[in-house]
PDB file of C-alpha atoms in Angstrom:
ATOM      1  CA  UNK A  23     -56.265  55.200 -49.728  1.00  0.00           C
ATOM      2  CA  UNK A  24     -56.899  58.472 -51.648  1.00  0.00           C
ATOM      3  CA  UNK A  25     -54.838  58.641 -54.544  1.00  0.00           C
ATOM      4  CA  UNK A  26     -54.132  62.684 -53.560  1.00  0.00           C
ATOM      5  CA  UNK A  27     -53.039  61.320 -49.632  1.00  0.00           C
ATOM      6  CA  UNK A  28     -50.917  58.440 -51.725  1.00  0.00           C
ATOM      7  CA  UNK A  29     -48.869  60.776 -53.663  1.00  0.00           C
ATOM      8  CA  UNK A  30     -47.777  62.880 -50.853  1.00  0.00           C
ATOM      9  CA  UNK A  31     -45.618  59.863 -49.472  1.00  0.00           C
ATOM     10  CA  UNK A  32     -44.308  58.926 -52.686  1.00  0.00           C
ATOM     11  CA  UNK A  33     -40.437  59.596 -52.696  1.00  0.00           C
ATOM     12  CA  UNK A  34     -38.100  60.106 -55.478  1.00  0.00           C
ATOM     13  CA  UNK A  35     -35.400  57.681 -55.932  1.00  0.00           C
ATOM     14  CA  UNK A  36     -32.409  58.510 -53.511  1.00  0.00           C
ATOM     15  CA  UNK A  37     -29.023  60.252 -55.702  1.00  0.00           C
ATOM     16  CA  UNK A  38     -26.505  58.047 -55.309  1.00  0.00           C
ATOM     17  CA  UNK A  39     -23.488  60.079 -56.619  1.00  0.00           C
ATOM     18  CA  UNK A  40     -24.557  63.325 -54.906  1.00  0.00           C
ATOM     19  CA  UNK A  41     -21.714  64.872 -53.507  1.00  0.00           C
ATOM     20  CA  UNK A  42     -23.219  66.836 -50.231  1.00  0.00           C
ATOM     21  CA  UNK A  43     -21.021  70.227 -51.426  1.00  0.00           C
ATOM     22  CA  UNK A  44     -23.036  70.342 -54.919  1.00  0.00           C
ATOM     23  CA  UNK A  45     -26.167  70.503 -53.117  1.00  0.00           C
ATOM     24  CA  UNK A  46     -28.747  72.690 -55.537  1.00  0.00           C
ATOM     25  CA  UNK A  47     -31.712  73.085 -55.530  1.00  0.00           C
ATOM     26  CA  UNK A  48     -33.769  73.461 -58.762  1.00  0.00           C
ATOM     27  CA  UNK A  49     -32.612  77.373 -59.604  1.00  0.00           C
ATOM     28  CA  UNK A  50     -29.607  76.277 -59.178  1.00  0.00           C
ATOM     29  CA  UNK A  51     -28.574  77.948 -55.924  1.00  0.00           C
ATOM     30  CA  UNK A  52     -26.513  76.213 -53.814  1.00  0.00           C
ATOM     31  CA  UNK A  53     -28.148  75.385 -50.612  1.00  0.00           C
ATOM     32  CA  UNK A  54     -26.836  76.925 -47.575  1.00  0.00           C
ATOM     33  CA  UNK A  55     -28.992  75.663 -44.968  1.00  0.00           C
ATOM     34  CA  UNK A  56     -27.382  72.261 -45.527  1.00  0.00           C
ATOM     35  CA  UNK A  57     -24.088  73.626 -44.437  1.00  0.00           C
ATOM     36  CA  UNK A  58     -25.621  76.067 -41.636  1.00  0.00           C
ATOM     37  CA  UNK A  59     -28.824  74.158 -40.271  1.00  0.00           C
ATOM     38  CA  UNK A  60     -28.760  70.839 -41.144  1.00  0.00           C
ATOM     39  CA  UNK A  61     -24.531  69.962 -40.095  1.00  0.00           C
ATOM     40  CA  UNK A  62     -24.708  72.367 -37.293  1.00  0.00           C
ATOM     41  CA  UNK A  63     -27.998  70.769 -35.439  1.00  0.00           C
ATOM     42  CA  UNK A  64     -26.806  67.227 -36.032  1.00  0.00           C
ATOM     43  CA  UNK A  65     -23.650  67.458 -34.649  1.00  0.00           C
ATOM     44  CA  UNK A  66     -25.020  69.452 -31.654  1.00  0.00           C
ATOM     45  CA  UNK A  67     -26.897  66.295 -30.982  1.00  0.00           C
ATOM     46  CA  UNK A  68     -23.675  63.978 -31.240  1.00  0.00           C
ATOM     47  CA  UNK A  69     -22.197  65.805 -29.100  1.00  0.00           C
ATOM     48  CA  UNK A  70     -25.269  65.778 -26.711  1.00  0.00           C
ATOM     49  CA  UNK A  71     -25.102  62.166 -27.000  1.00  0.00           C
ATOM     50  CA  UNK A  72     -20.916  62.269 -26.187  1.00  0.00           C
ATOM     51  CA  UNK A  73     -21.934  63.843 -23.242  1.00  0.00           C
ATOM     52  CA  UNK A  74     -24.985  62.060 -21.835  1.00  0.00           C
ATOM     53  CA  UNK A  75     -23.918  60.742 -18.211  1.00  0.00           C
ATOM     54  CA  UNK A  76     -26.645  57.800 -18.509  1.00  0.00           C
ATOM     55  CA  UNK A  77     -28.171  55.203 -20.611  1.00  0.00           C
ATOM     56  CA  UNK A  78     -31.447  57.134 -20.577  1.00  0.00           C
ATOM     57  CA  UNK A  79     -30.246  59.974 -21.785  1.00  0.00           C
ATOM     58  CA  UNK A  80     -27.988  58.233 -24.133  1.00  0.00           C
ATOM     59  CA  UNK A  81     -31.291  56.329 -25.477  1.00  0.00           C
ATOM     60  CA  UNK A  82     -33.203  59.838 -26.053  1.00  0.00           C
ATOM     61  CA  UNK A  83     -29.870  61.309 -28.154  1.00  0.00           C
ATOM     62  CA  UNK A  84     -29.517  58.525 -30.101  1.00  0.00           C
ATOM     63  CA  UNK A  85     -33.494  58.318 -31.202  1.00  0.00           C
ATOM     64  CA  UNK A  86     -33.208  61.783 -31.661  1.00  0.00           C
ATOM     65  CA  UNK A  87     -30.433  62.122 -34.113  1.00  0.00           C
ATOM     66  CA  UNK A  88     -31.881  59.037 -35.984  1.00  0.00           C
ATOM     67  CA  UNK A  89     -35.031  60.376 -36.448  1.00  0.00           C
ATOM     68  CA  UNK A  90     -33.892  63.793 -37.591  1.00  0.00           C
ATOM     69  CA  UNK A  91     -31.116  62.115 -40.046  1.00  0.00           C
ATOM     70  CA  UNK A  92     -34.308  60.385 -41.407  1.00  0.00           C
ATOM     71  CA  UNK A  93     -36.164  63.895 -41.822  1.00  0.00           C
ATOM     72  CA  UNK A  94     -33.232  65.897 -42.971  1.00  0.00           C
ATOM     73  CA  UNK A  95     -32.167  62.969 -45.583  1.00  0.00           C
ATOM     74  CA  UNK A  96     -35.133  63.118 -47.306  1.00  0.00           C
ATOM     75  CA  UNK A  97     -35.310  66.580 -47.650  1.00  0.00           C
ATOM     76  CA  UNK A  98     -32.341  66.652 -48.940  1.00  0.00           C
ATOM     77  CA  UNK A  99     -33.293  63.645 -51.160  1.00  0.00           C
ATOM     78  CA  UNK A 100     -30.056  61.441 -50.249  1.00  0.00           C
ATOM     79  CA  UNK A 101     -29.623  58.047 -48.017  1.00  0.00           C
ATOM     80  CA  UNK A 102     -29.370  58.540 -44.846  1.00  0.00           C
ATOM     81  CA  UNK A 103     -25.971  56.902 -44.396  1.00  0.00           C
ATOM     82  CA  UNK A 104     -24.655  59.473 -47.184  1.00  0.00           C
ATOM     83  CA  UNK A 105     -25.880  62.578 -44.761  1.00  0.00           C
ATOM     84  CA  UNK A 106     -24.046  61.189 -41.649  1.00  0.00           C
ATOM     85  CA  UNK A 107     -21.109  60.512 -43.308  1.00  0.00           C
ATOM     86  CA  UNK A 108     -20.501  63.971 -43.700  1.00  0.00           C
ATOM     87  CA  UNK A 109     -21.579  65.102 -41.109  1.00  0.00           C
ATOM     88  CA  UNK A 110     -19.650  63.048 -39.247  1.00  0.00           C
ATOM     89  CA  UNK A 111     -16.744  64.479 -41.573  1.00  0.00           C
TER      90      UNK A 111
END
């Protein structure tokens, strides 16, 4: 594999103490689209997923809201289980 391709997957290691309120990004600002995108869209899809009326739908929600846990954890550079604790919060 091209070394170029190899370092586009290559993650930094996950913040373990990161509180999700001190979010910052590397100005310094706090990031708002955490708070306004990223809790918002999630729990839209819990709460599609409360109200599925069948296990397909039910099925669909749930990959859903892993996958974009997965997508929204890394860019936020936490674990995934850190993210839906709060927004589960």
């Amino acid at each position: 594999m091209n070394q170029e391709i190899q370092n586009n997957f290559i993650v930094e290691p996950f913040k373990a103490d990161l509180i999700m309120a001190d979010i910052t990004d590397e100005k310094g600002k706090k990031l708002e689209w955490y708070k306004y995108v990223v809790k918002r869209y999630l729990r839209d899809i819990l709460q599609d997923l409360a109200n599925s009326k069948n296990q397909m739908e039910r099925s669909y929600y749930e990959t859903r809201y892993a996958c974009q846990l997965d997508v929204f954890a890394k860019a936020l550079n936490v674990r995934p289980k850190l993210l839906e604790k709060y927004i589960k919060k």
